[in-house]
Structures are given as C-alpha cells and as structure tokens.
Coordinates of C-alpha atoms and ligand atoms in Angstrom, one line a residue:
X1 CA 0.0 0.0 0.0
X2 CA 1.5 3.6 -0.9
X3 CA 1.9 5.7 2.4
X4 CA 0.6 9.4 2.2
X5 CA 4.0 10.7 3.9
X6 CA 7.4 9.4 3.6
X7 CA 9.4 10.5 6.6
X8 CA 13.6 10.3 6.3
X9 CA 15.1 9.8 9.8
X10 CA 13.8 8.5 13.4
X11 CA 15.7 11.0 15.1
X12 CA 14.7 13.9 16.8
X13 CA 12.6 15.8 14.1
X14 CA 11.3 12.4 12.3
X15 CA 10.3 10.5 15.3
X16 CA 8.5 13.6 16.9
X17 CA 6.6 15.2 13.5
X18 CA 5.3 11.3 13.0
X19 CA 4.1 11.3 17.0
X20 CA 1.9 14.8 15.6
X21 CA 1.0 13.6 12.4
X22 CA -0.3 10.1 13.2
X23 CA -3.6 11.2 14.6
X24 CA -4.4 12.1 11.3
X25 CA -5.1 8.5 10.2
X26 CA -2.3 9.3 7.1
X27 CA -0.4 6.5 6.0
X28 CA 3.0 7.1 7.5
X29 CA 6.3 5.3 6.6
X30 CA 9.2 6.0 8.9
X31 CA 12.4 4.8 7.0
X32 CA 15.5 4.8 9.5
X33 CA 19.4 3.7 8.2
X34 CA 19.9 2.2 11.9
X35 CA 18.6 -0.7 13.8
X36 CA 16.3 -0.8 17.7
X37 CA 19.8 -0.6 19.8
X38 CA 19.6 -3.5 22.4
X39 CA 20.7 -4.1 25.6
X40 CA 24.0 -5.1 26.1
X41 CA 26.6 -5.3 28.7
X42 CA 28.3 -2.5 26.2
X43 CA 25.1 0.0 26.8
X44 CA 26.9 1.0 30.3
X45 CA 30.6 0.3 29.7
X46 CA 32.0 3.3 29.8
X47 CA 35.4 2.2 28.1
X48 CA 33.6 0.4 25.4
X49 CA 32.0 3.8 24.5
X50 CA 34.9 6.3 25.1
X51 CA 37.5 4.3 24.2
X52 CA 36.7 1.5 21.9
X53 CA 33.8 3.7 20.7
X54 CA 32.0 0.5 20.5
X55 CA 28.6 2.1 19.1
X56 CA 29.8 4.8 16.3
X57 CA 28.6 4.0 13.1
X58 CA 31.6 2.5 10.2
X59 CA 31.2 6.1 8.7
X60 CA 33.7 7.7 7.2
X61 CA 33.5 11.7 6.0
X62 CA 36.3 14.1 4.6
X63 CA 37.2 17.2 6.3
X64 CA 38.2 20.2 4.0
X65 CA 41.6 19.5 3.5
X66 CA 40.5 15.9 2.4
X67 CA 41.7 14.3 5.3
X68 CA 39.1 11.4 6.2
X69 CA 37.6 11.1 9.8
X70 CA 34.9 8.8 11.6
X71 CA 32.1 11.6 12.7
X72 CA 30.9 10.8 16.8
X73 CA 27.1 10.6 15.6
X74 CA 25.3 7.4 15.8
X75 CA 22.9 5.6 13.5
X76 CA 20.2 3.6 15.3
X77 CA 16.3 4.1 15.5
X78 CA 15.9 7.5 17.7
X79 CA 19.2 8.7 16.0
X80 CA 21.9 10.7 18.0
X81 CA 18.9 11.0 20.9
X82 CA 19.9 7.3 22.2
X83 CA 23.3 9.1 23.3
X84 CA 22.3 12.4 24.2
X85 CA 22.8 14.1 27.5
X86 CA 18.6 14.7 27.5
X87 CA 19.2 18.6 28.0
X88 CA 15.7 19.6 26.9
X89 CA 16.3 23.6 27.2
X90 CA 14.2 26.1 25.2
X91 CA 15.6 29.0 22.6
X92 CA 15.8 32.1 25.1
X93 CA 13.2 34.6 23.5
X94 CA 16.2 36.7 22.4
X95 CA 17.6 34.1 20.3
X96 CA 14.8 34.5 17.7
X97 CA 15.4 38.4 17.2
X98 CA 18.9 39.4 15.8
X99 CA 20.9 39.8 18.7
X100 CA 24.4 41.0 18.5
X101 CA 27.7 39.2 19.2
X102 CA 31.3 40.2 19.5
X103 CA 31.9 38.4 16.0
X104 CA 28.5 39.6 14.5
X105 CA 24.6 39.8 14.5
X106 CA 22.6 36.5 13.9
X107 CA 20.0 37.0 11.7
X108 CA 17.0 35.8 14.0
X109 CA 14.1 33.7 12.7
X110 CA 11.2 33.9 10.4
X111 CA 9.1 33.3 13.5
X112 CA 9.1 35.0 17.0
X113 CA 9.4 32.9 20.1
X114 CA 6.1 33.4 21.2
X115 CA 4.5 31.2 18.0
X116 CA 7.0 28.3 18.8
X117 CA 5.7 28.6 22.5
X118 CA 3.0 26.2 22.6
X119 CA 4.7 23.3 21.0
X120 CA 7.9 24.0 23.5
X121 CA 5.0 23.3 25.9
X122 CA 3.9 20.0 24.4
X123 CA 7.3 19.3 23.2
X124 CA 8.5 19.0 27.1
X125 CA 5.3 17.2 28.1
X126 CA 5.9 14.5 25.3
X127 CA 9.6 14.3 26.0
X128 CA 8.8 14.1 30.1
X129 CA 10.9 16.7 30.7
X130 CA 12.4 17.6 34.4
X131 CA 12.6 21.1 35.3
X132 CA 11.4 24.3 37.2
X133 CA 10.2 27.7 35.1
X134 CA 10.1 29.7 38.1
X135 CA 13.8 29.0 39.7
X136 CA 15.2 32.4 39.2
X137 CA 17.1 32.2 35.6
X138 CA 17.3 35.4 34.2
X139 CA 17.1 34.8 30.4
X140 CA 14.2 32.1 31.3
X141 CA 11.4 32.5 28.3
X142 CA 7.6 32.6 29.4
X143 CA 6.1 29.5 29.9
X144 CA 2.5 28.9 29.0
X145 CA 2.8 25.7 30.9
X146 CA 4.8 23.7 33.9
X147 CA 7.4 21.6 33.5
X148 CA 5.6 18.4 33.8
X149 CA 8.1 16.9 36.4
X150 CA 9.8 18.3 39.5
X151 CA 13.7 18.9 38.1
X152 CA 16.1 15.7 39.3
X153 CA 17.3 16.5 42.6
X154 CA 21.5 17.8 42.8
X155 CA 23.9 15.3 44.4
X156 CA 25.6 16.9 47.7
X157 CA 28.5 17.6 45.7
X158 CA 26.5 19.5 43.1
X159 CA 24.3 21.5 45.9
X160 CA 27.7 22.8 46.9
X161 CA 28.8 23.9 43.9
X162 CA 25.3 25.4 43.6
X163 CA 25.9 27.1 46.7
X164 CA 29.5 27.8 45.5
X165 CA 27.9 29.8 42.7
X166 CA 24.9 31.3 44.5
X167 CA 27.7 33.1 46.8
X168 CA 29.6 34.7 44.0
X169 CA 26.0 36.2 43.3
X170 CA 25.7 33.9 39.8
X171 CA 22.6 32.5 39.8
X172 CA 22.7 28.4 39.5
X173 CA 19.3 26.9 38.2
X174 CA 18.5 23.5 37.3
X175 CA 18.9 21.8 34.2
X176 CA 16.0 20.7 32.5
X177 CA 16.4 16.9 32.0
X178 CA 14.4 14.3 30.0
X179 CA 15.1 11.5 32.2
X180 CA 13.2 8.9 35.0
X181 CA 16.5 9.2 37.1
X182 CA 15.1 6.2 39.4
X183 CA 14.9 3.9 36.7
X184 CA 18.1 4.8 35.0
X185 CA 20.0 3.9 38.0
X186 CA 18.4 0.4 38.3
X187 CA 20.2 -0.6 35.1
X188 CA 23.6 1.0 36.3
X189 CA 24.8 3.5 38.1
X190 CA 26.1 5.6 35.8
X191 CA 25.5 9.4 34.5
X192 CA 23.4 9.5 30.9
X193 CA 25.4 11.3 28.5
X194 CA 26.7 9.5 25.9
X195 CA 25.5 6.4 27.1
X196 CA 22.9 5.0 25.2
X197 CA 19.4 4.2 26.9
X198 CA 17.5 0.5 26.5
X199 CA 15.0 1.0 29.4
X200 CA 13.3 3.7 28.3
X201 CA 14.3 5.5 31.1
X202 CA 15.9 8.2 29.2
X203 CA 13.6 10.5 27.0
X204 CA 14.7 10.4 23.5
X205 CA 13.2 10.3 20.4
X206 CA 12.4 6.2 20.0
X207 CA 11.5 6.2 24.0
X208 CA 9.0 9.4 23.5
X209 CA 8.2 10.4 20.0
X210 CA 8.6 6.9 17.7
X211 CA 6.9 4.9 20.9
X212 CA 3.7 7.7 20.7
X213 CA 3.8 7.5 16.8
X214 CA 3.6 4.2 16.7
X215 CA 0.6 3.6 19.3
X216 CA -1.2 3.8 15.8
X217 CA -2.0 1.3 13.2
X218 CA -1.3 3.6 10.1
X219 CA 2.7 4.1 11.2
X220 CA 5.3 1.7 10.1
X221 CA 8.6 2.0 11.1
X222 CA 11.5 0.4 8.9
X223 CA 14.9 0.3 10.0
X224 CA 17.8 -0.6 7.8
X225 CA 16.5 1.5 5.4
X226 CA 19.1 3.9 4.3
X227 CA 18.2 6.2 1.7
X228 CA 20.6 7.0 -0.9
X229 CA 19.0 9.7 -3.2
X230 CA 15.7 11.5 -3.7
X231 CA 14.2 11.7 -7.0
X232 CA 12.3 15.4 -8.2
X233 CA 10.9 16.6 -11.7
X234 CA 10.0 20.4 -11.4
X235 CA 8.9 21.6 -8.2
X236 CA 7.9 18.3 -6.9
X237 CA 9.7 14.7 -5.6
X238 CA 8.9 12.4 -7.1
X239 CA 10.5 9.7 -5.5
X240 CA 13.3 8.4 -3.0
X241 CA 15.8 5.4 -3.3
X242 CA 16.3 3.3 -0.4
X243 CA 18.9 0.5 0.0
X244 CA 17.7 -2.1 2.1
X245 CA 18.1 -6.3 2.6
X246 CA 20.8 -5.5 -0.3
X247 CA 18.5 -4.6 -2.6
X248 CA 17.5 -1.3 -4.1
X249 CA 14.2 0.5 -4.8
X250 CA 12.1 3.3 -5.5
X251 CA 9.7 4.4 -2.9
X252 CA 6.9 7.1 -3.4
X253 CA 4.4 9.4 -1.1
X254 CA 2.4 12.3 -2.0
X255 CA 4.3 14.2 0.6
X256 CA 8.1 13.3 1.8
X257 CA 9.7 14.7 5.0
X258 CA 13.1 14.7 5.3
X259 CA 14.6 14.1 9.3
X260 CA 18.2 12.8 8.5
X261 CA 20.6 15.4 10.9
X262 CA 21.7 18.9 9.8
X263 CA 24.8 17.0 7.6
X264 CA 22.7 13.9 6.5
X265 CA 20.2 15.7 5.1
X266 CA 21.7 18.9 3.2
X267 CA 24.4 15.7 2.1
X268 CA 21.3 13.9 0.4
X269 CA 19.8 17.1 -1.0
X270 CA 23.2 17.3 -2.7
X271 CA 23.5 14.0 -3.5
X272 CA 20.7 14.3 -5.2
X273 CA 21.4 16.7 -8.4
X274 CA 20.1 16.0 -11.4
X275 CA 20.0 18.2 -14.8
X276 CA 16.5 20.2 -14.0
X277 CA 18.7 21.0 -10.3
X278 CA 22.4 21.0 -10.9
X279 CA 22.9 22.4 -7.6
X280 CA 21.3 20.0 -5.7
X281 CA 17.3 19.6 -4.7
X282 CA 15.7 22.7 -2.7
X283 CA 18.8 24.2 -3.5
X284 CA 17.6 27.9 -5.6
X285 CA 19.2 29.8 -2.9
X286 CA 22.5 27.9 -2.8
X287 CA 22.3 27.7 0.5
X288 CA 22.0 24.0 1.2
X289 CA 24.6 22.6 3.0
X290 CA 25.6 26.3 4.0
X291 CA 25.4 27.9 7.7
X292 CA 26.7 24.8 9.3
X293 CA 27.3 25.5 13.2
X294 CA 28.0 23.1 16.1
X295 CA 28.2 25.3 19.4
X296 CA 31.6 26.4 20.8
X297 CA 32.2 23.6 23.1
X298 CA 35.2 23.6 26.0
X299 CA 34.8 20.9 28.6
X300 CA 36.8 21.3 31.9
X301 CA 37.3 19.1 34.5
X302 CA 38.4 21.2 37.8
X303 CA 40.6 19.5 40.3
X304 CA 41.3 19.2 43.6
X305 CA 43.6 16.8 45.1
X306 CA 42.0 17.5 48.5
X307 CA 38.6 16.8 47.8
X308 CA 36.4 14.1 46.3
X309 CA 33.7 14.1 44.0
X310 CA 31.2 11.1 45.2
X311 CA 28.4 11.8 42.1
X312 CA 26.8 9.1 40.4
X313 CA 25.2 11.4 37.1
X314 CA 26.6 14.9 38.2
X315 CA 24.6 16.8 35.3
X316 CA 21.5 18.9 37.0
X317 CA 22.7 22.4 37.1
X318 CA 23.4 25.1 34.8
X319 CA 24.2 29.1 35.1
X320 CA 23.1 31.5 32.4
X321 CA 24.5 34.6 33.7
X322 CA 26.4 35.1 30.8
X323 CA 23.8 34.0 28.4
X324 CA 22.8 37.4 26.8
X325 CA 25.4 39.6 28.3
X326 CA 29.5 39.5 29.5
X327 CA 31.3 40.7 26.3
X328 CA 33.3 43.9 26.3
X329 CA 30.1 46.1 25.0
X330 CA 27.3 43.7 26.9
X331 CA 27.4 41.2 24.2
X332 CA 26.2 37.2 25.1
X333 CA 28.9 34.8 25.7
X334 CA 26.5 31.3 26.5
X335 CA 25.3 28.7 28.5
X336 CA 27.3 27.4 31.1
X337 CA 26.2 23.3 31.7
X338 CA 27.4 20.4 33.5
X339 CA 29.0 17.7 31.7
X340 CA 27.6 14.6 32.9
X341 CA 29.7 12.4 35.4
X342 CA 33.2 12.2 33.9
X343 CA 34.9 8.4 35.3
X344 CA 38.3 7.0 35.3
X345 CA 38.1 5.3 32.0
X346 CA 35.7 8.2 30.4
X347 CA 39.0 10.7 30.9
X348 CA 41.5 7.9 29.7
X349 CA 39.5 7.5 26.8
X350 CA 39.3 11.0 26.3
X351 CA 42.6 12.2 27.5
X352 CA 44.7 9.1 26.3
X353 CA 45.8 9.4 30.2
X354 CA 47.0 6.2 32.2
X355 CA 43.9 4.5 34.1
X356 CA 45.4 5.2 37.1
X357 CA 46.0 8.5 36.8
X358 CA 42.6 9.2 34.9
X359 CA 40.6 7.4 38.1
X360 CA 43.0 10.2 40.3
X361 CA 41.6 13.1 38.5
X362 CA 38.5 12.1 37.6
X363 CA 37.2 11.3 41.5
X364 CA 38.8 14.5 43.1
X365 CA 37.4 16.8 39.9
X366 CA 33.9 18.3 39.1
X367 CA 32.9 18.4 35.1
X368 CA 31.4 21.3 33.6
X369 CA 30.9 22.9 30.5
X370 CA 31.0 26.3 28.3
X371 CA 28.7 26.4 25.4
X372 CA 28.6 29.9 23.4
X373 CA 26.5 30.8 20.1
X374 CA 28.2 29.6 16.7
X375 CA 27.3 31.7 14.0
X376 CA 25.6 31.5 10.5
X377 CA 28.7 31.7 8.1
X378 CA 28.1 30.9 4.8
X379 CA 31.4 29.4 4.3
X380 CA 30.9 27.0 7.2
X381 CA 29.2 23.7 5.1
X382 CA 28.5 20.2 4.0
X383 CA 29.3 19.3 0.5
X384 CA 29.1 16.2 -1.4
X385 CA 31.7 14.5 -3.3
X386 CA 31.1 11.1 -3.5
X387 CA 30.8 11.2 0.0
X388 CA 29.7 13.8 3.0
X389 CA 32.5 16.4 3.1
X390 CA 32.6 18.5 6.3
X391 CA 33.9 22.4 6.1
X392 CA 32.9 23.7 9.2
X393 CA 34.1 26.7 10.4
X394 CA 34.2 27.9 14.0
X395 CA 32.6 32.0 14.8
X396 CA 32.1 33.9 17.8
X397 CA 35.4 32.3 19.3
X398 CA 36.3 35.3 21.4
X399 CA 32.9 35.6 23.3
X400 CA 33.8 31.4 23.7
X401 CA 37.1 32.3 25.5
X402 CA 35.6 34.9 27.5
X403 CA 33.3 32.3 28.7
X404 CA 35.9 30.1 29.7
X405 CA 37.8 32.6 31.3
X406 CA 34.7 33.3 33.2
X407 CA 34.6 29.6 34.2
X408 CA 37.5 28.9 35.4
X409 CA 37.3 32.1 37.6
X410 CA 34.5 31.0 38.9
X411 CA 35.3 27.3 39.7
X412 CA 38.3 28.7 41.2
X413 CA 36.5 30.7 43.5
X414 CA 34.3 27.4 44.0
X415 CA 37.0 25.4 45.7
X416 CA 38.4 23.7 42.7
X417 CA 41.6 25.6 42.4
X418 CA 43.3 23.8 39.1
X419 CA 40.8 24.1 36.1
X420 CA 41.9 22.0 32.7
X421 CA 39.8 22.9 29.9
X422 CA 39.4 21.5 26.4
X423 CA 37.8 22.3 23.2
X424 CA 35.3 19.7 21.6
X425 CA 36.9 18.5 18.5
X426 CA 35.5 19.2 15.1
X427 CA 34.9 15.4 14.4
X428 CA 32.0 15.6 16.6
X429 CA 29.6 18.1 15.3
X430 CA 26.6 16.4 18.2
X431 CA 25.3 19.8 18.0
X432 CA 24.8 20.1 14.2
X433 CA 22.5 22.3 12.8
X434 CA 21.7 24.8 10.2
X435 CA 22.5 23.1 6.8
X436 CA 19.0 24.2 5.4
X437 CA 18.0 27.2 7.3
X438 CA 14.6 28.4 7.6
X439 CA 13.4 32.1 6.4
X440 CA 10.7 34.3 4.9
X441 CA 13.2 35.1 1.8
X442 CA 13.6 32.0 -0.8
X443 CA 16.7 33.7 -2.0
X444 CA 18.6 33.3 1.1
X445 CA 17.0 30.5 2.9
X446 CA 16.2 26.7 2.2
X447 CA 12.6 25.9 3.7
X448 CA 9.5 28.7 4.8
X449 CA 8.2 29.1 8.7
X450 CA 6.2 25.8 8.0
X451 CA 9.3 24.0 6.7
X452 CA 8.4 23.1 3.1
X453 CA 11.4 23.3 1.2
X454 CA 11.0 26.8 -0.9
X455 CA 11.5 25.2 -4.2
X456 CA 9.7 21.5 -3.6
X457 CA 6.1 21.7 -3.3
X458 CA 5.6 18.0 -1.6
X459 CA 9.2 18.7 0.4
X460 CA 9.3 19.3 4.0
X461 CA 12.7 19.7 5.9
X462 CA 12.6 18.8 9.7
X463 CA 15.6 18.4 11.9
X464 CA 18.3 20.3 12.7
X465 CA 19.3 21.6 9.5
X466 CA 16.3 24.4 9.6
X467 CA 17.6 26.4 12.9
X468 CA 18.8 29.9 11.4
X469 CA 20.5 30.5 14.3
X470 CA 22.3 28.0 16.6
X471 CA 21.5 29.8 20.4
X472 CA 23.7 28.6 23.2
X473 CA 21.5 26.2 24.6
X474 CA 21.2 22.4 23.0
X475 CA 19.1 22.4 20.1
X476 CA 16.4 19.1 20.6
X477 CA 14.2 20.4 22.3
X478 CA 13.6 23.1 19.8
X479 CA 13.7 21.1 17.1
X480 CA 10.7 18.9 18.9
X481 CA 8.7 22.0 18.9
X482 CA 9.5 22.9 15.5
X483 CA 8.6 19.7 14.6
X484 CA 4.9 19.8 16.3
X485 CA 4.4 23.0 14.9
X486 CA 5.8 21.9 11.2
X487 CA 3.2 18.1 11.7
X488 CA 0.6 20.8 12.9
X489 CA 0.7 22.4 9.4
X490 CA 1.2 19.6 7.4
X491 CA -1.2 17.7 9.3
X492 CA -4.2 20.8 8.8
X493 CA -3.4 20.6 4.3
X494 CA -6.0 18.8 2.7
Ligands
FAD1 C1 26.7 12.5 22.8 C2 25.6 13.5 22.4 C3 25.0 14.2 23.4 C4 24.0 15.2 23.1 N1 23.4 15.8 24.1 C5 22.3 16.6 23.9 C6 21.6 17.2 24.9 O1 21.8 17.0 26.1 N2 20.5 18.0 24.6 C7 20.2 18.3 23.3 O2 19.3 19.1 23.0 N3 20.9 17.7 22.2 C8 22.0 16.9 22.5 N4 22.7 16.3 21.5 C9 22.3 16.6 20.1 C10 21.0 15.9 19.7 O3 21.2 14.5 19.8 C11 20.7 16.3 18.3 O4 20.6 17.7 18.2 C12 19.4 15.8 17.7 O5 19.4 14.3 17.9 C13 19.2 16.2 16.3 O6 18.0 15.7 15.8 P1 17.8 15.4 14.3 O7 16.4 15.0 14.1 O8 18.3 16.6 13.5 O9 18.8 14.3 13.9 P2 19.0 12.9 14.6 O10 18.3 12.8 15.9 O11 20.5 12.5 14.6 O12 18.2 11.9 13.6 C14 18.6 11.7 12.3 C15 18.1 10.3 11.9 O13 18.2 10.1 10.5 C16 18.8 8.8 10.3 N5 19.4 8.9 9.0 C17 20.5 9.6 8.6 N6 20.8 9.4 7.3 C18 19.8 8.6 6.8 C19 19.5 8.0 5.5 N7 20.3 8.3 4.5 N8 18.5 7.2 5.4 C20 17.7 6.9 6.5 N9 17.9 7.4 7.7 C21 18.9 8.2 7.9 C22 19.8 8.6 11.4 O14 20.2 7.2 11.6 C23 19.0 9.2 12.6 O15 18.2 8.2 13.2 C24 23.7 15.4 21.8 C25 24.3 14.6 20.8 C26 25.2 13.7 21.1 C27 25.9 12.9 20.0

C-alpha cells in the first residue's frame, strides 16, 4: 500500500513530527538507516563507548583538506537522541530576534518565540521533561505551561557547587532533563550522556516520540533502510531510493519529509542533483549545506587533590549569567552546563591518560561545561563529493574564550583551584545544525516558517538543518517543537 507521507530519519525531528502527524489517520512510513539498539553489557561500559567507541557508526567523512575522519554521531532508531545528555532547554526569546555578538549579529528567525511557544510546551510534556520555570534564571522565556516533572534533585556535591555559585552572586538553576533518574539507575549507576538508553528511562526520540507514533495502526517503522538519493521533476519529488536487505528501490508518497541530521540531510539534498537541479534539490538559494554551526564547546574538569567528588550522574545544574550579556560592550557569551559524570576510564579514553591517573583526577574533579552561540557563516558547510564532506568553520570564538575565562574564575572561586579545559573537536559536530535554514526570503533560505522546502512543493525539511541561528543552549528540544508545529501544518493541508 503507498503511504501518504514518507518521513527520512527516526531522530529527533522524524520521530517527533510522525508522533503529531499520526492522529491524522495518514499513512506514515518512517524509513530509519539504523537498527532498535539493544541491551547489552556494552550500553553502560563506559570504556567500550569512550574508548573502543563501541557504538559509532563505520562512517567515514572528509574534512576540507581531504583528510578522512569517523564523525561521533550514531545511527540507530531515535538517531543521536539514544546518546544524548537529555538537556531539553528552550531558545531564550532573544535568540529569535537578531541579537548581536562580538563576532557579529545573527539574523533571528522567520518566526518570534512566542509562535514556537506552545509546541515547546507539548514538546516538554511528550519528551517528560524535568525542570522548574520559576527557579530564578534570568534569560528564562515565558512558559505557558509547567514543566511536567519536578527537576532531578542535585547530588551533595552538586548543591555545593550550587551554593558555591549562589555566593559569588551567579545564579545556578536547574537543568531541565528528559530523564526517570530512578529507573536509570536500576540498570547501572552511571550518569546518561553519551551512554545509550535501552530502558526507556531516558527520553529520546524512540522512547517518546517513535513509541507515541507508533501507538497507531497507520505508522510503520522500517529500520535498515538507508536512503541514498531523492528523485524530483519540477517543483515536486517524485521519488526516494532506499537500500535495504541488499537490494535497491524506488519508494513514493504524496508528501516526503526529510529528518536525517543537519549534515545527513543537506548531504542527500546534494546527493541528489540531477539536470532540471544542478545544484542539488531545494537548492535555488544555494544555500543547502551552508550555515553549518556546532556550538563552541570547551569541557573542563576542575581539580582538587583534596577533595572528592562522590556523584553518580553529576549533570543537573546550569548558570546562564552570561547567556545574553559579559562581552566587552554587553554582548552574550553562553550557556554554562554540567557535563555529565566524567569516570576514570571516560577521561583515559578521552585524555589518552594512564587509568590510574585518569581514576585520580577524575574522583577529586567536578565536570562542567561552556557552550557559546556559533554563527551562521556561509562558508561553514556540507558538501558532497562522492561522500559527505565537512567544512565547518568555528565564529564567535572570542565571546567562547571569554566564557571560559569566566569559568575557570569562577570554579576557582568554588573550591576547585586547578581548572583543565578543552575544546570539543570538530569530528564531533553532536550539536549540528543549520544546513538548510529556515526564512521568509527563498533567496537566502532553504525551507519557509512551515518548513516546506522553498522550491519543492511535496518537500518538507525537519531536523536540525532548519535552525537559522544555533543559540547557546542544546538544540532538541527546539527542534521537537518545530517539529509539532511543522506536523501541525502539514497535518491541517488537505
Ligand atoms: C553524545 C551526544 C550528546 C548530546 N546531548 C544533547 C543534549 O543533552 N541535549 C540536546 O538538546 N541535544 C543533545 N545532542 C544533540 C542531539 O542529539 C541532536 O541535536 C538531535 O538528535 C538532532 O535531531 P535530528 O532530528 O536533527 O537528527 P538525529 O536525531 O540525529 O536523527 C537523524 C536520523 O536520521 C537517520 N538517517 C541519517 N541518514 C539517513 C539516511 N540516508 N536514510 C535513512 N535514515 C537516515 C539517522 O540514523 C538518525 O536516526 C547530543 C548529541 C550527542 C551525539
């Protein structure tokens, strides 16, 4: 039986714009690349995921110099969600107008933040999201709605760095988290990010969104189902090619949605040029693939040889202080996190340090993080050649470094006198986004404020790739709401 909408990707986007559009009795066929991750010994080994990255994908992309790398995203059914550290944080209301930044003003978005609003609301109810509106953050947006869960309560370690910062007059507020933190720890105790979930106790997109979707009768799921081109003639797709069992065919919907990740996506829209599009599907604007950001990420682990750190999952605080304002003129620097419980073997694996040594640091450290805007640079982008080529480019370093600064001042101050800090590398772009941004103006933007592709009438674009503007704050809870709002329109068209 044909479906009536093809969606690409079980990630984020896919998972939750098939949870909205499957009350509407539509024929829905999910096709995911990746397989259900099981359980497995491996699933909370924390030296078969840091160091013999037991999960990542046999992928292989170029960097811009040609040099070949192995990206740290993951391909299995709920897509880089099964790993994530379940921040589900919303856009601050600034993000969406231009705001300006030491290295430049972002454009801000086609839509302000009070129409993405009510899906953020729904978004954090479907995605059982932790948290407290009223805590005291500064650069907190209005919420039409609670959290639907009390935030997961801080470790005595963590209330004392929460005290540590309330005393230097920041103002420490609780991470919102998508996460049952009583039955995570009956598998293991272990923190969650970057180990993958098989309980369900972790919100993520096959745990929340796919499990909803698929409550009803007229959504199929199929995994191993990697699709390897899309087919258009004129304004209108006609078509996508999916590999799968080892054999190739042509599937077809009246309407296709495309959920792959900001570089999967824009890579297939390139992939996908034929004569009528040269450039590439959607592509009038040139900017497909374009506007590629990842955050500025520095991770630090603060020492000190006289105290012990006795946390189990460390990450429920974070400190936005410095979220719109810090910079030399009152510019924003970013969002100040923690990392997630960082062991013995997770710092060898990271640090290439001695075990020994690595178990030292890591048990008389706190782990924290420094996350500032990346911005929309045109030169920053995915290309295809026979393969996914990555040329991203880092912006706004100097607010970044300002950040840190601030940081490590402050963790000083906290009691943990010797701060190490370290940049995220470029081979793990696990906060992708803006490949195919989303605008008013077809000439400089990819998809509308409903995101159908500007140039494909049946083409929708949801994931990642559509965020104009990358914020400071993780992007997957924005992308759920964008999603709800995108399966509300498509789900209203006759
Ligand atoms: C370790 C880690 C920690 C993170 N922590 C956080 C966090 O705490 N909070 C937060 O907000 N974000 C976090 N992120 C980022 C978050 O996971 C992503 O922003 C989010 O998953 C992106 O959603 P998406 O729909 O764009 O892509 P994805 O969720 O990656 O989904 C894309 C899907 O498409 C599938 N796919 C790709 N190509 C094809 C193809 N050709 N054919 C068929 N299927 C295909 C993939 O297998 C995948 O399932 C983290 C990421 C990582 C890696």
């Amino acid at each position: 039986m044909q479906p009536d909408i093809l969606i690409i990707g079980s990630g984020m986007g896919g998972a939750t714009l098939a949870a909205s559009l499957a009350p509407s009795g539509r024929r829905i066929v999910i096709l995911e690349r990746g397989e259900r991750l099981q359980d497995c010994p491996e699933a909370r080994d924390p030296a078969a995921i840091f160091r013999r990255a037991f999960f990542k994908p046999k992928e292989v992309w170029k960097d811009a110099q040609g040099r070949s790398f192995e990206p740290g995203n993951y391909a299995f059914v709920g897509g880089n969600t099964k790993f994530y550290g379940a921040v589900l944080l919303r856009y601050r209301a600034e993000d969406f107008r231009p705001l300006r930044h030491i290295e430049g003003t972002t454009p801000g978005w086609p839509i302000p933040y009070e129409a993405l609003e009510p899906y953020y609301s729904r978004a954090e109810t479907l995605y059982r999201v932790r948290g407290d509106a009223g805590s005291g953050d500064p650069t907190e947006p209005p919420h039409s709605a609670p959290y639907p869960f009390a935030p997961i309560p801080d470790e005595p370690d963590i209330a004392a760095l929460r005290a540590a910062f309330a005393a230097q007059g920041l103002h420490p507020v609780p991470l919102p988290i998508g996460l049952d933190i009583d039955a995570w720890l009956k598998r293991a105790p272990t923190t969650w990010d970057a180990f993958p979930c098989t309980t369900g106790a972790k919100s993520d997109a096959e745990s929340c969104g796919l499990a909803e979707a698929l409550k009803h009768p007229n959504v199929t799921l199929l995994t191993g189902a990697k699709v390897t081109r899309l087919l258009a003639e004129g304004r209108k797709v006609t078509g996508v090619e999916v590999e799968r069992n080892g054999t190739r065919e042509v599937m077809t919907a009246p309407l296709v949605c495309l959920s792959a990740g900001a570089v999967m996506s824009s890579a297939l829209l390139l992939a996908s040029a034929n004569a009528e599009h040269p450039n590439g599907l959607a592509n009038g604007s040139d900017q497909v693939g374009r506007n590629f950001m990842n955050h500025n990420l520095t991770g630090m682990v603060a020492w000190n040889p006289f105290r012990r750190n006795r946390t189990v999952y460390e990450k429920t605080i974070q400190v936005n202080d410095w979220y719109l304002t810090g910079g030399p003129e009152g510019e924003p620097l970013g969002n100040i996190q923690m990392l997630g419980r960082i062991t013995g073997p997770i710092l060898a694996g990271e640090a290439g340090l001695p075990l020994w040594l690595a178990r030292h640091i890591a048990d008389h450290s706190i782990h924290i993080m420094a996350m500032s805007e990346d911005l929309p640079d045109p030169d920053s982008r995915v290309l295809w050649r026979d393969g996914v080529v990555l040329d991203g480019r880092r912006t706004n370093t100097r607010a970044h470094d300002l950040l840190v600064a601030r940081l490590k001042r402050a963790m000083k101050r906290a009691g943990w006198p010797v701060v190490m800090a370290r940049g995220f590398p470029k081979s793990k772009p696990s906060h992708q986004c803006g490949t195919a941004r989303m605008g008013a103006d077809p000439e400089t933007s990819v998809v509308d404020a409903n995101l159908k592709a500007h140039d494909l009438d049946n083409l929708y674009i949801v994931d990642a790739s559509v965020l104009p503007t990358s914020a400071a704050v993780n992007p997957s809870l924005t992308i759920a709401a964008l999603a709800l709002r995108a399966g509300a329109h498509i789900g209203g068209l006759q």
